CSV table of C-alpha atoms in Angstrom, one decimal:
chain,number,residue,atom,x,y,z
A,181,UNK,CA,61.0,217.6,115.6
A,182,UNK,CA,58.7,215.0,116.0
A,183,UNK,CA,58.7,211.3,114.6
A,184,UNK,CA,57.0,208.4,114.1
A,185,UNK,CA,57.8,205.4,115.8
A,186,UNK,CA,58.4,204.0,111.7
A,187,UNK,CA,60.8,207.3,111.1
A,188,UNK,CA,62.9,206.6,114.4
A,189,UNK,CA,63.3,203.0,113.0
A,190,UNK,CA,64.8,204.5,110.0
A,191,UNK,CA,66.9,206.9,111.7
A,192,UNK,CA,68.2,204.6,113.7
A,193,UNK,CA,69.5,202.3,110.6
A,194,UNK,CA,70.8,205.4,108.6
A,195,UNK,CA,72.6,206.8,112.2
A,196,UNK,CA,74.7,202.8,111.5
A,197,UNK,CA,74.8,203.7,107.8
A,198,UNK,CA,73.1,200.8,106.5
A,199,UNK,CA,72.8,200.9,102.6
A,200,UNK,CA,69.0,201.4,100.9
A,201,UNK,CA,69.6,197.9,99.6
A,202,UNK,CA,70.4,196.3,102.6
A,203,UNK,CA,66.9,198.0,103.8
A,204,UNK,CA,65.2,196.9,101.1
A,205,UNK,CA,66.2,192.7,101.9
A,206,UNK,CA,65.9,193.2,105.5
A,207,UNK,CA,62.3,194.5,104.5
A,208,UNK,CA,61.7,192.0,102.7
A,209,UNK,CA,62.5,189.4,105.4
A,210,UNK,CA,60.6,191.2,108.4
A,211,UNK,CA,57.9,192.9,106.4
A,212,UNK,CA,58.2,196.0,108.4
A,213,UNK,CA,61.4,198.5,109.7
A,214,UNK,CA,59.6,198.0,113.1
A,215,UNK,CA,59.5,194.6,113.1
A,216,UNK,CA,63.7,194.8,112.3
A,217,UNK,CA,64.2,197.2,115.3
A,218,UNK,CA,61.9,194.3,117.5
A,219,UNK,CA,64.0,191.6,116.0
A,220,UNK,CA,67.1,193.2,116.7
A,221,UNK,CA,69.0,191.1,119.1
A,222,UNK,CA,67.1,188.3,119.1
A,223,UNK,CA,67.9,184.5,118.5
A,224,UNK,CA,66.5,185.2,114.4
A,225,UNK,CA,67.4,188.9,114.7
A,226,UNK,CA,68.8,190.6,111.5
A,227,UNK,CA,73.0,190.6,111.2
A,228,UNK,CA,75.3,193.4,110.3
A,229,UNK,CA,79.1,193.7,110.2
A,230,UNK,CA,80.7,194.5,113.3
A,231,UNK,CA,81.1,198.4,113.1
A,232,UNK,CA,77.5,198.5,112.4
A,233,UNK,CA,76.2,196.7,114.9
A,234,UNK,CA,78.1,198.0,117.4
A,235,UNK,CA,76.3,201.5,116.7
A,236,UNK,CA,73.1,199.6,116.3
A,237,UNK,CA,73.1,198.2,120.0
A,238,UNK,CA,74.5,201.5,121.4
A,239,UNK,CA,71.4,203.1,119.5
A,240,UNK,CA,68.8,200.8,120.4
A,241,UNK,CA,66.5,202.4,122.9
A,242,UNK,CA,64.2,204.9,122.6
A,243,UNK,CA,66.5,207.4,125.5
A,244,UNK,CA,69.1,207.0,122.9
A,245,UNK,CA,66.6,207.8,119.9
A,246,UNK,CA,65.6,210.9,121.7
A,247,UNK,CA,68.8,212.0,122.6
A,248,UNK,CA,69.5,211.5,118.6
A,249,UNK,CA,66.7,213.6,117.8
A,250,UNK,CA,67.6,216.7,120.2
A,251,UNK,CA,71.3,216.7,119.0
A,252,UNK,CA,69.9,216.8,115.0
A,253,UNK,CA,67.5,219.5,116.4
A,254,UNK,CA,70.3,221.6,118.0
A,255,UNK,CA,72.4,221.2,115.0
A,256,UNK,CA,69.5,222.7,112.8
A,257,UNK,CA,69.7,219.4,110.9
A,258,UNK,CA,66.2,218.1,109.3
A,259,UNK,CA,64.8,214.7,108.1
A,260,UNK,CA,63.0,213.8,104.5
A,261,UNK,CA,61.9,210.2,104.5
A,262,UNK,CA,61.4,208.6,101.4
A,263,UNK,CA,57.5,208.4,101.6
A,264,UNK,CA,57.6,212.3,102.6
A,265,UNK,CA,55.5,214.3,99.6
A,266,UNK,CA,58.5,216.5,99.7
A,267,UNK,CA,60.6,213.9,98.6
A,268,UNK,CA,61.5,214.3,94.7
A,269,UNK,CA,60.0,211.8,92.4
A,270,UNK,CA,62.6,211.7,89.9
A,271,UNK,CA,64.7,210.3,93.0
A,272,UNK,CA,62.5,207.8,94.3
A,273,UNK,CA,62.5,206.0,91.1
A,274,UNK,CA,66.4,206.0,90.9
A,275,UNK,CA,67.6,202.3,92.1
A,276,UNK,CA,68.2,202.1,95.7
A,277,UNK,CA,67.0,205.8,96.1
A,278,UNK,CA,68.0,207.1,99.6
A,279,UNK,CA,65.4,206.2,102.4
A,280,UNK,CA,66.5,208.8,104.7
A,281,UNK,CA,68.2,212.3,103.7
A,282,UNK,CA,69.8,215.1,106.3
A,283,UNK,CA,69.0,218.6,104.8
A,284,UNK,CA,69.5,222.5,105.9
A,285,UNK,CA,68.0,224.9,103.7
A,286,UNK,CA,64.9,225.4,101.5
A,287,UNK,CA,63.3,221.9,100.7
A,288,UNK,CA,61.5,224.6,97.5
A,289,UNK,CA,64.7,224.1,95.7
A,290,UNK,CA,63.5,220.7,95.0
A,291,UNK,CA,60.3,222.0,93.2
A,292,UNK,CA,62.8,223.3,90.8
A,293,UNK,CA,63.7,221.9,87.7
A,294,UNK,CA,67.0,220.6,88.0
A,295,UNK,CA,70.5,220.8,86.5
A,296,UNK,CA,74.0,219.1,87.6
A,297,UNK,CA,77.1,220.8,86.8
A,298,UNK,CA,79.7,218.5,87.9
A,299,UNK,CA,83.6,217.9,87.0
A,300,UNK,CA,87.3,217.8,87.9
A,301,UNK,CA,88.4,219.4,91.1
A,302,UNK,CA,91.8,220.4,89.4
A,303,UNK,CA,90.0,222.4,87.2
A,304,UNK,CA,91.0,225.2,84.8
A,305,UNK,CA,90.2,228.6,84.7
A,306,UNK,CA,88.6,228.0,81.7
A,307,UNK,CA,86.8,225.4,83.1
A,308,UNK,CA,85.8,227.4,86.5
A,309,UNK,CA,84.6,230.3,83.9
A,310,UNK,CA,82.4,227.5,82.0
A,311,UNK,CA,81.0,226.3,85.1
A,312,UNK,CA,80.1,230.0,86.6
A,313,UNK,CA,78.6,231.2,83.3
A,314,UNK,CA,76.4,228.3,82.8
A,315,UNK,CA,75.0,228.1,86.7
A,316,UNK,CA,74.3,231.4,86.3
A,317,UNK,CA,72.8,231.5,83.2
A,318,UNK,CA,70.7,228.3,84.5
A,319,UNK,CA,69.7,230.4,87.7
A,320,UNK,CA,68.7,233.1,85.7
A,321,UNK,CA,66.0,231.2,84.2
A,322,UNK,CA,64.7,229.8,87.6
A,323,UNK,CA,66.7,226.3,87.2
A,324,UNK,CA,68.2,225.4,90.6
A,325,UNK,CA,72.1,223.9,90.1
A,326,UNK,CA,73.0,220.9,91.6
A,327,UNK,CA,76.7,219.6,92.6
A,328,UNK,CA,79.0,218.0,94.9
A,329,UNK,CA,80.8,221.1,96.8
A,330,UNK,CA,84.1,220.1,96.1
A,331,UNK,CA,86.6,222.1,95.2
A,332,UNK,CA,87.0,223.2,91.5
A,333,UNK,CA,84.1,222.8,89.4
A,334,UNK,CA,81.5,222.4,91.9
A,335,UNK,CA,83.0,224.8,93.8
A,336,UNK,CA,82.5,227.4,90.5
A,337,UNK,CA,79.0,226.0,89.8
A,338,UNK,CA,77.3,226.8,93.5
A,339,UNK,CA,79.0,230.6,93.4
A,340,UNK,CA,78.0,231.5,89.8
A,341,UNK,CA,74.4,230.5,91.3
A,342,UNK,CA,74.7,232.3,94.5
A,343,UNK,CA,76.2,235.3,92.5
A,344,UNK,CA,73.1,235.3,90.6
A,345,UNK,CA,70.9,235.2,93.0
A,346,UNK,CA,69.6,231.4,92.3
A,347,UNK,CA,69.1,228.3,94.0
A,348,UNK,CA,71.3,225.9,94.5
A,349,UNK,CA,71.7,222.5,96.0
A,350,UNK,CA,74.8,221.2,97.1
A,351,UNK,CA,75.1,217.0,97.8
A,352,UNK,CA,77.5,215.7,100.4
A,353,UNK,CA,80.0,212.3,100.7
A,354,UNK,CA,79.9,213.5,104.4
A,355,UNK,CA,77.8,214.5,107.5
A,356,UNK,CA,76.0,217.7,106.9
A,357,UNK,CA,78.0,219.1,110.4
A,358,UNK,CA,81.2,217.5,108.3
A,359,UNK,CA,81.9,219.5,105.5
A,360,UNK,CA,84.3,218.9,102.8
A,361,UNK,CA,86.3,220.0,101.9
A,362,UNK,CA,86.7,221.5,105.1
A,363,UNK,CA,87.2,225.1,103.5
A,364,UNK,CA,84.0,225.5,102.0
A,365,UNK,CA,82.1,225.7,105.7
A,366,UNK,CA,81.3,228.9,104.7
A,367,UNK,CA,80.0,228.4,101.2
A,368,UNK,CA,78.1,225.4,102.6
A,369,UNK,CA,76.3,228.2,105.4
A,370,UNK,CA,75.9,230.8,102.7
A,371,UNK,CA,74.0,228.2,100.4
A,372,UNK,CA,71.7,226.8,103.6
A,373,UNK,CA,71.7,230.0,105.3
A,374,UNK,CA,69.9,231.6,102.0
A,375,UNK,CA,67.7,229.9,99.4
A,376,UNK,CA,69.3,226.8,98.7
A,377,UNK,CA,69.7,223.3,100.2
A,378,UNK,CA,72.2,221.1,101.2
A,379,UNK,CA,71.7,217.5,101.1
A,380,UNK,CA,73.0,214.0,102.5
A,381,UNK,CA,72.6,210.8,102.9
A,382,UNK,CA,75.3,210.3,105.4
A,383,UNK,CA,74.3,210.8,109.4
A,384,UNK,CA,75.7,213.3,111.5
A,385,UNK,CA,79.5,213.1,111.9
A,386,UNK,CA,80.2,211.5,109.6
A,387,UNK,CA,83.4,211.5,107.5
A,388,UNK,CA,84.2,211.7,103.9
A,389,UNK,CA,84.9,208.4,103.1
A,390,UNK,CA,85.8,207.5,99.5
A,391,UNK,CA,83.2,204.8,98.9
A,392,UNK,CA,80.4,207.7,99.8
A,393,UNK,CA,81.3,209.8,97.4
A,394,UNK,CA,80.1,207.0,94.6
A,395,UNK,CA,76.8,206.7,96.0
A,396,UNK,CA,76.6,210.3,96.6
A,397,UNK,CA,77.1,210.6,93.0
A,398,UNK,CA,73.8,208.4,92.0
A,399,UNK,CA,72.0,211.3,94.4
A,400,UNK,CA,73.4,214.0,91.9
A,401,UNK,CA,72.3,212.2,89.2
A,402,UNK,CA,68.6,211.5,90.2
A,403,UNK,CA,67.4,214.6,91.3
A,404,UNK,CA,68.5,216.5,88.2
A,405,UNK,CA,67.1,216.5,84.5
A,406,UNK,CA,70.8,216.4,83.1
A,407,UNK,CA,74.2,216.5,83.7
A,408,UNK,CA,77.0,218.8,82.6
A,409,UNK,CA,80.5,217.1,82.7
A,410,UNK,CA,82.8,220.4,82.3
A,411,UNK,CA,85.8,219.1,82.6
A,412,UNK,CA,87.6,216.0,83.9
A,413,UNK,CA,89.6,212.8,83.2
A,414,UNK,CA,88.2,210.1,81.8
A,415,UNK,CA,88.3,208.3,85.6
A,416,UNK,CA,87.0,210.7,88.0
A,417,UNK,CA,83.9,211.6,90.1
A,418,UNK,CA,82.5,213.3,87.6
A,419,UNK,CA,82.5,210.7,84.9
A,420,UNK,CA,81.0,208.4,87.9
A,421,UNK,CA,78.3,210.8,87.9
A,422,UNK,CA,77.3,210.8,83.8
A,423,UNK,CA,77.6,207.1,84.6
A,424,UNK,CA,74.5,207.0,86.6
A,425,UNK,CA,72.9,209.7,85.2
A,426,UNK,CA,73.1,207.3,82.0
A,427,UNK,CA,72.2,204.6,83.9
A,428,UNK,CA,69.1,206.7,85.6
A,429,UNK,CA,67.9,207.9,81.4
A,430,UNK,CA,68.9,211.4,82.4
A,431,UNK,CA,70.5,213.6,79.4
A,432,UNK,CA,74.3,213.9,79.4
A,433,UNK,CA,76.1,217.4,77.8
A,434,UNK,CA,79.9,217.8,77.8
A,435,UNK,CA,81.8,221.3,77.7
A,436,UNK,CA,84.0,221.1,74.7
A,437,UNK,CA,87.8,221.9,75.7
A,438,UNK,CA,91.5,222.5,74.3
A,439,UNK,CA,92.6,219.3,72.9
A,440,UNK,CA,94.7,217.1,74.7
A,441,UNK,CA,93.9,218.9,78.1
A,442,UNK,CA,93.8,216.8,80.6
A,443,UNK,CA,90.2,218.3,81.8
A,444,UNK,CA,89.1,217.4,78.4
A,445,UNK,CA,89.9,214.0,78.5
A,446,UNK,CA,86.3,213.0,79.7
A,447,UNK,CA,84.2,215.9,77.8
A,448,UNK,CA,85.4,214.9,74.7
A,449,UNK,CA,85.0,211.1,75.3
A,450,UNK,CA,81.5,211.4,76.1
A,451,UNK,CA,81.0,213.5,73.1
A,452,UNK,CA,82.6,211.1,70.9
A,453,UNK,CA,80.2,208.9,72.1
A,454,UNK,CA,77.2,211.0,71.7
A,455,UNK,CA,76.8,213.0,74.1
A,456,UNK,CA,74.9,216.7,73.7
A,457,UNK,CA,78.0,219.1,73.0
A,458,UNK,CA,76.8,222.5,75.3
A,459,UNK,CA,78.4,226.1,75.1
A,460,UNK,CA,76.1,228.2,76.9
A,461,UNK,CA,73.0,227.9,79.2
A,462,UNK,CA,71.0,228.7,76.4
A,463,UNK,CA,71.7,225.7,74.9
A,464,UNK,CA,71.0,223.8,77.9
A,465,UNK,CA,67.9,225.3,78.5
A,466,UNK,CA,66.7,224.4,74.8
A,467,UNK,CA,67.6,220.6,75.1
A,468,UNK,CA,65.6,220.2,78.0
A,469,UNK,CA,62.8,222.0,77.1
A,470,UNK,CA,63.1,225.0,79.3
A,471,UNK,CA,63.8,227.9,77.0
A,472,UNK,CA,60.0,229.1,77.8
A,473,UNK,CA,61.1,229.3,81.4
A,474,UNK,CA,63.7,231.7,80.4
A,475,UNK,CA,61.7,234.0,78.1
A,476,UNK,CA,58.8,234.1,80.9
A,477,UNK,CA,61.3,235.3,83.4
A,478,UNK,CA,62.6,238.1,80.6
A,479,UNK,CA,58.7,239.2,80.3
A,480,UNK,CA,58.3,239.1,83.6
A,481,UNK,CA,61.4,241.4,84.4
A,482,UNK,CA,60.4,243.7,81.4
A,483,UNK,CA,57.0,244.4,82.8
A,484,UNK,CA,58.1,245.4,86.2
A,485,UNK,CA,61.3,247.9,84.9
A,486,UNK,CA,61.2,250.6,83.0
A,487,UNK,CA,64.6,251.9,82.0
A,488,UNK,CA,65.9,255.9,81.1
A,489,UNK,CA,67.3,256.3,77.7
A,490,UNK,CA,70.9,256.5,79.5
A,491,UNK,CA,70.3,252.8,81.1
A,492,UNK,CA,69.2,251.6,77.5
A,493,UNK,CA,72.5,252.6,76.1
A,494,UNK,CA,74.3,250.8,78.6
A,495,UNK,CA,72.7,247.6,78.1
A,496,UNK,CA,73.2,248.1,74.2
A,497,UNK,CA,76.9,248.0,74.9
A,498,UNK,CA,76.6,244.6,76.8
A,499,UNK,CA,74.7,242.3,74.5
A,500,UNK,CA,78.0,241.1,73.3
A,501,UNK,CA,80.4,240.9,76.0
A,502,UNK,CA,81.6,241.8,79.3
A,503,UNK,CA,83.0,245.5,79.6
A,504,UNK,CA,84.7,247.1,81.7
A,505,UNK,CA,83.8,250.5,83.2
A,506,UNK,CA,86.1,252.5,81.4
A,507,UNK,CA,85.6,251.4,78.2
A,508,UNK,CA,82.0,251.9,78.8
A,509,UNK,CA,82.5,255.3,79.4
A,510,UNK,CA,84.5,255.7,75.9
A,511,UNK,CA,82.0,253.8,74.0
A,512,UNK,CA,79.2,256.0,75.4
A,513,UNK,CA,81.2,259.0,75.4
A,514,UNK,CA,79.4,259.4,79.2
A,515,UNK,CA,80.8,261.1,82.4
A,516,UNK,CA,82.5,258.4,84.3
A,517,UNK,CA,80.4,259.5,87.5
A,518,UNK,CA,77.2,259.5,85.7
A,519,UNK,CA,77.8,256.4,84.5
A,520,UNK,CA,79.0,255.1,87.8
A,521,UNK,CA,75.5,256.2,89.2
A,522,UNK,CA,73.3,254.2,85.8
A,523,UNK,CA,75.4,251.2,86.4
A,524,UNK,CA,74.5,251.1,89.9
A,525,UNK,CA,71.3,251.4,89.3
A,526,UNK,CA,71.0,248.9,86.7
A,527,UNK,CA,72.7,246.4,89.3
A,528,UNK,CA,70.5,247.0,92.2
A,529,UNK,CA,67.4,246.3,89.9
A,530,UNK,CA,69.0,243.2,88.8
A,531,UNK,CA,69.2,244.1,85.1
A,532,UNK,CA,73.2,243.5,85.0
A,533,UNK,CA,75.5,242.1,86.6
A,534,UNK,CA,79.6,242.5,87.5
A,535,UNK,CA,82.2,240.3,87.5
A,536,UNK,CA,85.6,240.0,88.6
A,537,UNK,CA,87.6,243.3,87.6
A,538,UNK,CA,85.0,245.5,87.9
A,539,UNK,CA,83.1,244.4,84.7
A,540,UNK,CA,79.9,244.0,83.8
A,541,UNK,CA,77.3,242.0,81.5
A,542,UNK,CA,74.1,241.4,80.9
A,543,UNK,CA,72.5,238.3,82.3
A,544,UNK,CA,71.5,235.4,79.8
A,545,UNK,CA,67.7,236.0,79.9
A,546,UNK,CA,68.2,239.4,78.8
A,547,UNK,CA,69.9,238.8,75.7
A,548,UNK,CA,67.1,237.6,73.4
C-alpha cells in the first residue's frame, strides 16, 4: 500500500496507541501530525507516558515506517484514515471518532445501513435464538449487523447474518491478527474472508485489554442507526454500548426477557426507562424507517422466481413457524422424497431457509 507522508504520521501514533483525543491537543499545539513527527524528540517536542514513547522512538524513521507498512501488507491488513471518503459519516461526527482504523473485508458493508445487536456473553439460549432471528431477519432486508465478536450474543448475531447470507461487521478490543476470543479465529476469517468487515482501532498485535473494549464500544455505537441490547446485566459491555449510543442520539431497543433473569436485568431497565421494546426484525426495521427496504427486496425476489404449485404449498405451511421435515410431509400429505427434492430447491434459490434440527422457515421478507 502506498501512503502519504501525513498517513505514515498517523500510523505511526496509532502503532503507540495514542488516543483520538490526545491527537486532537497535540494538533492543536503543532498545527500539523507532521509537524508532531518533526518535533518528536526535540527540546519542545510533544510527551507521552513511558510505554508509548518507547514505541514512538523505536518507530521513528522512515526504515521503520516501511518495514510497518510491509508487515500490515503481508498480514492483508488495510488502513481507512479519517479524512478517507470511505470513512462513515455517522462515525466521524461521534466524539473522538477513530483517526486511523485496521480493516479486512468489504469496506461496502459500510454503505449499508446499520444495526448493532450487542449483549451478555453468558447468554441464554433464548437469548442466542433472539439474537440469530433478528440479524437474520435484518440481513434479509439488506441491513448489515454490527457487534463486538464475543462470545454469546455477538457471537449469535454475526452467524444468524452469515447464515443468511448478509453482511456483517464485527469491531475488535484487539489487533485485527489478535482475535478474541481466541476461538472465533475462524468466524473472524469467515466474516473477512466473505462479504463482511472486520474492524479496529487497535494496531497490529495488539492485546485485548480491558480499557479497549470501552472505547471499542463508542465504535459500535457510531457506525450504527440503533442498538439492540438482548440481554445483559445492568453493568456490562453491552449496557456501555446503549450508553454511547445514547450519548451519540442513536435509537436504543431492548429484547424483553423472563423476569428476574439475570440477562434481563439490563433489557428491562432500559425499557423502563423508555426504551423501544423489539420482538422481531420487523419491528426494527419499522422504527428506523427501513420497512421499504424490506418489501423492495421481497419484490425484487418475487420477480426473479417463479415457484410450482408443490413449492407454493410448502411455503403456505411455513408462514407461521419453523417445521420440521416430517411433519411437513404429514401436513402436505407429500412423498417424503418429493418433498426432500422441493425443499431443496426452495433452499438453493434462497426462498427458505433451515435451521438447527433439520427445520425449515421462511425468511422474514417473505412473510408479508
Amino acid at each position: 500500500m502506498v501512503l502519504t507522508a501525513e498517513q505514515k504520521c498517523y500510523l505511526w501514533l496509532s502503532a503507540a496507541e495514542v488516543t483520538p483525543g490526545h491527537v486532537m491537543h497535540l494538533m492543536e499545539d503543532y498545527g500539523s501530525v507532521q509537524e508532531i513527527w518533526e518535533a518528536f524528540g526535540g527540546k519542545n517536542g510533544p510527551k507521552f507516558q513511558h510505554g508509548t514513547l518507547k514505541v514512538l522512538e523505536k518507530l521513528h524513521s522512515h526504515t521503520a515506517m516501511d518495514d510497518l507498512v510491509g508487515k500490515l501488507e503481508r498480514k492483508n491488513v488495510n488502513l481507512l484514515f479519517c479524512d478517507d471518503p470511505a470513512y462513515p459519516e455517522m462515525l466521524k461526527n461521534i466524539q473522538d471518532p477513530p483517526y486511523l482504523l485496521y480493516y479486512a473485508g468489504r469496506l461496502a458493508c459500510l454503505e449499508k445501513p446499520m444495526v448493532a445487536i450487542v449483549g451478555t456473553r453468558r447468554a441464554s439460549s433464548y437469548g442466542m435464538e433472539m439474537a440469530a432471528m433478528l440479524s437474520r431477519g435484518l440481513c434479509e432486508a439488506d441491513v448489515c449487523v454490527v457487534s463486538g465478536l464475543a462470545r454469546g450474543i455477538d457471537e449469535a448475531a454475526h452467524v444468524g447474518a452469515l447464515n443468511a447470507g448478509g453482511r456483517t461487521v464485527g469491531i475488535l478490543g484487539s489487533g485485527i491478527n489478535v482475535p478474541y476470543p481466541p476461538e472465533h479465529t475462524q468466524l473472524l476469517r469467515k466474516i473477512a474472508g466473505g462479504i463482511g468487515l472486520i474492524i479496529s482501532e487497535y494496531p497490529l498485535d495488539a492485546g485485548p485489554l480491558a480499557f479497549h473494549f470501552p472505547h471499542r464500544n463508542r465504535i459500535i455505537a457510531g457506525l450504527c442507526q440503533g442498538v439492540v441490547l438482548v440481554e445483559g446485566p445492568i453493568k456490562s459491555g453491552g449496557m456501555h454500548t446503549v450508553n454511547a449510543a445514547l450519548m451519540q442520539g442513536r435509537q436504543v431497543f431492548a429484547v424483553p426477557g423472563r423476569v428476574g433473569s439475570f440477562g434481563s436485568e439490563g433489557p428491562h431497565a432500559l425499557l423502563r426507562d423508555g426504551a423501544r421494546i423489539v420482538t422481531s426484525a420487523q419491528e426494527l426495521l419499522e422504527d428506523l424507517d427501513l420497512a421499504d427496504v424490506a418489501l423492495e427486496k421481497k419484490k425484487e425476489k418475487q420477480q426473479r422466481i417463479r415457484l410450482s404449485h408443490e413449492q407454493s404449498r410448502i411455503i403456505s405451511m411455513l408462514h407461521v413457524e419453523p417445521v420440521g421435515m416430517q411433519e411437513l410431509s404429514e401436513r402436505l400429505q407429500m412423498d417424503p422424497a418429493q418433498l426432500m427434492t422441493e425443499l431443496g430447491t426452495l433452499e438453493i434459490m434462497g426462498v427458505i431457509r433451515r435451521e438447527a434440527g433439520n427445520r425449515f422457515y421462511l425468511p422474514l421478507a417473505a412473510r408479508k
